[in-house]
Amino acid sequence: MHFFMLAVESWATRLKAGLARTREVLGTPLAHLFARQRIDEALFEELEAALLQADCGVEASGSLIAALRERVRSERIEDGGSLKRALKQALLELLAPLERPLDVSRAKPCVIMVAGVNGSGKTTSIGKLAHWLQAQGSSVLLAAGDTFRAAATEQLVAWGERNRVAVIAQPSGDPGAVVFDALGAARARGVDVVVADTAGRLPTQLHLMEEIRKVKRVAAKALEGAPHEILLVLDASTGQNALAQVKAFDDALGLTGLVLTKLDGTAKGGAICAIAKQRPVPLVFIGVGEGIDDLRPFVARDFVEALVG
Amino acid sequence: MLDNLTARLAQIAKRIRGEARLTEANISDALREVRVALLEADVALPVAKHFIESVRAKALGEEVVGSLTPGQALVGVVHRELAALMGEANVGLDLAVQPPAVILVAGLQGSGKTTTCGKLAKLLLGEKKKVLLVSCDVYRPAAIEQLKVVAAQAGADFFPSAVGEKPVDISRRALEHARTHYHDVLIADSAGRLAIDEEMMREIADLHGVLMPIETLFIVDAMQGQDAVNVAKAFNERLPLTGVILTKLDGDARGGAALSVRHVTGKPIKFAGVSEKLGGIEPFHPERMASRILGMGDILSLVEEAHAKVDLEEAKRIAEKVKKGKGFDLEDFKQQIAQMNKMGGVASMLDKLPARLAGQIDPAKLQDDRQFRRIVGIINSMTPQERRKPELIKASRKRRIAAGAGVPVQEVNRLLNQFEQMQKMMKMMKGGNLQRMMRGMKGMLPGMR
């Protein structure tokens, strides 16, 4: 418990530090707005601009600002400090329902399937996820289900070596076969968690969406109830297409959670606001750096704190 | 629904019909819609604002010509301005330098650098260049291995590097190797990096210093959001970029990042990545991108794809027939359907149509291109003479053909009607212009309501 608390704290500091770097580069859009004395139309407009620039999207930004106006009126908010608290509150109400811890104890082996578009950070996230699971005391097995991209298997094997975790791979080109194999191996070895990588695919590639559906079916055939978790990896720098990705993968696979990566850059990942409004799939993890321990459980309060300051 | 800017503007235009000039009052609503469309397409807010202001200035006082509504006139101005901002015309690679001409690619993690290197190599090999690939990515596990595999797939030479080496040393040796082995082009892949990572930005600047590339290309993910403007600015400040490559354009992102990047760097977008296959790279067309950002579809790309993939000999033969007035027969119709399938079937063509047109097509009817197979089946049930002279086909022949193809007689009728329309179109067309032919064929797609 203590370890976990510490981890959360250091995550918050790190995330904040990451965004602080952002502020140095960009100048902070939000903090100086709240320093202003008067709450007027121009301030609302600037706040909306700040949300838009964080990729929150036209609709979510608009409704957040509308909620804020309502609060200002009903609670007679007059100073910047209270307005800031009100915005945090509105964001928190939007994002808190997305909070969900990953529970791998409900099945053994617990099978986690990881999907996403090309370059969103699936393999890297799996490497970090394996590390996190081990730190939680679970034994882990990785399945190299990306049989398409050049050297994807080698990349996962490298992560396996770093974590001292076995990686199941096959020379054949069929991701379903790899997953089938991995589940057999996991049962034989009594492993707690299997994490299956898949090739990156765009939702417009219908045949590839069909293929990943098949991988899911194969997993269910190999082990009843599998896959127990289907996570979609999203790049925080993605704009409004992030919502389209969530919808498409959710429709195809029935997602149980999201992983938001690359939050250590200047992108703020505001697309999650649009996702929270229109397709609230839980956000399980966020990636906040390049280190192996930079994948952290999502905590809405910390996230909002880091975003608004 | 949101991606149909044209339709929304048409809605507004209804209210302001009958005005002869665009005025502050009659365009403000429409411009608000344009702003929303740009933001939905991920154009960065400052860029969108700047753009709207310039459109407002240009549009005011513009005469509403002929039968256009003010809304249509405004769309015209918006489209023109957007295309102008995206760059005048397509700009290719400039490799006019004493060989080896060096290409350096840079960008964020996961933007598609390594895949793009492979695609560029394949493209240049097609132009009879001798190409060497080298990876300076010593950070991401198996990045070097990935480039090695990609190089082999493309058929390009690969200069090995290892994780323990310094990127600057690797590039120096690769350059030397390219010189002594008479390579025309050296393509250097680099690690993905964040623009705020000072150390890594210094590294890529150093790489640039050693390689002295004639092309320094910035790789941008078409799905990138508002941050594109910051990242592009930072890279442009540290590296003398010569161009941009927009990747993953085969997705359904509208690609507003292209506009943001173009706006802050002023550098031409030279190529677009459109599939995971090594052949999936196309010259970038500013005007078409403008249409895409506005949700107006990509008909021109479709036409060009038709050009590339359709068997030109076959097309010429058909065109020749039309010219001679010998007539376009059902056999030719069948050939055309086969060619359409070569272009990835109807589903992939559908992507490129504007929302307005695509909306009229019922995707359920297009499944597996079953309709096309039916048409082929019907034609196959005809005698060669019937195929050449469809006017021979009367009631009893129709019954026989329907029975042979296993379809109701109505389907045979429908095919014959479609074919007749097509023949009419062919007659109107003088000289067999393939582009116009393809445009005409759109209306002939089964499933079109």
Short mmCIF file of N, CA and C in Angstrom, two decimals, chain A residues 100-113 138 192-193 223-231 254-257 284:
data_model
loop_
_atom_site.label_atom_id
_atom_site.label_comp_id
_atom_site.label_asym_id
_atom_site.label_seq_id
_atom_site.Cartn_x
_atom_site.Cartn_y
_atom_site.Cartn_z
N ARG A 100 -10.38 3.38 -13.61
CA ARG A 100 -10.65 1.96 -13.29
C ARG A 100 -9.32 1.25 -13.15
N PRO A 101 -9.06 0.67 -12.00
CA PRO A 101 -7.80 -0.05 -11.84
C PRO A 101 -7.85 -1.37 -12.61
N LEU A 102 -6.69 -1.82 -13.06
CA LEU A 102 -6.60 -3.10 -13.77
C LEU A 102 -6.56 -4.22 -12.74
N ASP A 103 -7.49 -5.16 -12.86
CA ASP A 103 -7.52 -6.27 -11.92
C ASP A 103 -7.21 -7.56 -12.66
N VAL A 104 -6.02 -8.11 -12.40
CA VAL A 104 -5.62 -9.31 -13.12
C VAL A 104 -5.84 -10.58 -12.29
N SER A 105 -6.45 -10.41 -11.12
CA SER A 105 -6.57 -11.57 -10.23
C SER A 105 -7.83 -12.39 -10.50
N ARG A 106 -8.72 -11.84 -11.37
CA ARG A 106 -10.01 -12.53 -11.53
C ARG A 106 -9.92 -13.77 -12.41
N ALA A 107 -8.81 -13.99 -13.07
CA ALA A 107 -8.64 -15.21 -13.87
C ALA A 107 -7.17 -15.58 -13.90
N LYS A 108 -6.91 -16.86 -14.09
CA LYS A 108 -5.53 -17.27 -14.21
C LYS A 108 -5.40 -18.31 -15.31
N PRO A 109 -4.69 -18.06 -16.37
CA PRO A 109 -4.03 -16.77 -16.63
C PRO A 109 -5.03 -15.72 -17.07
N CYS A 110 -4.76 -14.48 -16.68
CA CYS A 110 -5.57 -13.36 -17.14
C CYS A 110 -4.97 -12.92 -18.48
N VAL A 111 -5.81 -12.86 -19.50
CA VAL A 111 -5.30 -12.55 -20.83
C VAL A 111 -5.61 -11.11 -21.21
N ILE A 112 -4.57 -10.35 -21.51
CA ILE A 112 -4.73 -8.95 -21.91
C ILE A 112 -4.34 -8.82 -23.37
N MET A 113 -5.28 -8.39 -24.18
CA MET A 113 -4.99 -8.20 -25.59
C MET A 113 -4.81 -6.71 -25.84
N SER A 138 2.85 -10.28 -10.14
CA SER A 138 2.31 -11.25 -11.09
C SER A 138 3.42 -11.78 -12.00
N ASP A 192 0.57 -16.00 -14.45
CA ASP A 192 -0.61 -15.24 -14.02
C ASP A 192 -1.24 -14.42 -15.14
N VAL A 193 -0.40 -13.75 -15.92
CA VAL A 193 -0.92 -12.82 -16.92
C VAL A 193 -0.26 -13.05 -18.28
N LEU A 223 -9.04 -20.50 -24.38
CA LEU A 223 -9.24 -20.38 -22.94
C LEU A 223 -10.57 -19.69 -22.70
N GLU A 224 -11.43 -20.34 -21.96
CA GLU A 224 -12.74 -19.76 -21.77
C GLU A 224 -12.65 -18.43 -21.03
N GLY A 225 -13.41 -17.46 -21.51
CA GLY A 225 -13.41 -16.14 -20.86
C GLY A 225 -12.32 -15.21 -21.37
N ALA A 226 -11.37 -15.75 -22.15
CA ALA A 226 -10.28 -14.91 -22.67
C ALA A 226 -10.74 -14.24 -23.96
N PRO A 227 -10.21 -13.07 -24.33
CA PRO A 227 -9.33 -12.25 -23.50
C PRO A 227 -10.11 -11.51 -22.42
N HIS A 228 -9.53 -11.42 -21.23
CA HIS A 228 -10.23 -10.79 -20.11
C HIS A 228 -10.17 -9.28 -20.20
N GLU A 229 -9.10 -8.81 -20.81
CA GLU A 229 -8.99 -7.35 -21.00
C GLU A 229 -8.60 -7.09 -22.45
N ILE A 230 -9.27 -6.11 -23.06
CA ILE A 230 -8.85 -5.67 -24.39
C ILE A 230 -8.56 -4.18 -24.30
N LEU A 231 -7.27 -3.85 -24.39
CA LEU A 231 -6.86 -2.46 -24.21
C LEU A 231 -6.52 -1.82 -25.55
N GLY A 254 -15.09 -4.70 -28.47
CA GLY A 254 -15.60 -4.52 -27.12
C GLY A 254 -14.46 -4.21 -26.17
N LEU A 255 -14.00 -2.97 -26.17
CA LEU A 255 -12.82 -2.60 -25.37
C LEU A 255 -13.15 -2.62 -23.88
N THR A 256 -12.16 -2.99 -23.06
CA THR A 256 -12.35 -2.89 -21.61
C THR A 256 -11.55 -1.72 -21.05
N GLY A 257 -10.64 -1.17 -21.84
CA GLY A 257 -9.86 -0.06 -21.31
C GLY A 257 -8.98 0.60 -22.35
N VAL A 284 -7.20 3.12 -18.35
CA VAL A 284 -6.56 2.30 -17.34
C VAL A 284 -5.15 2.81 -17.01
#
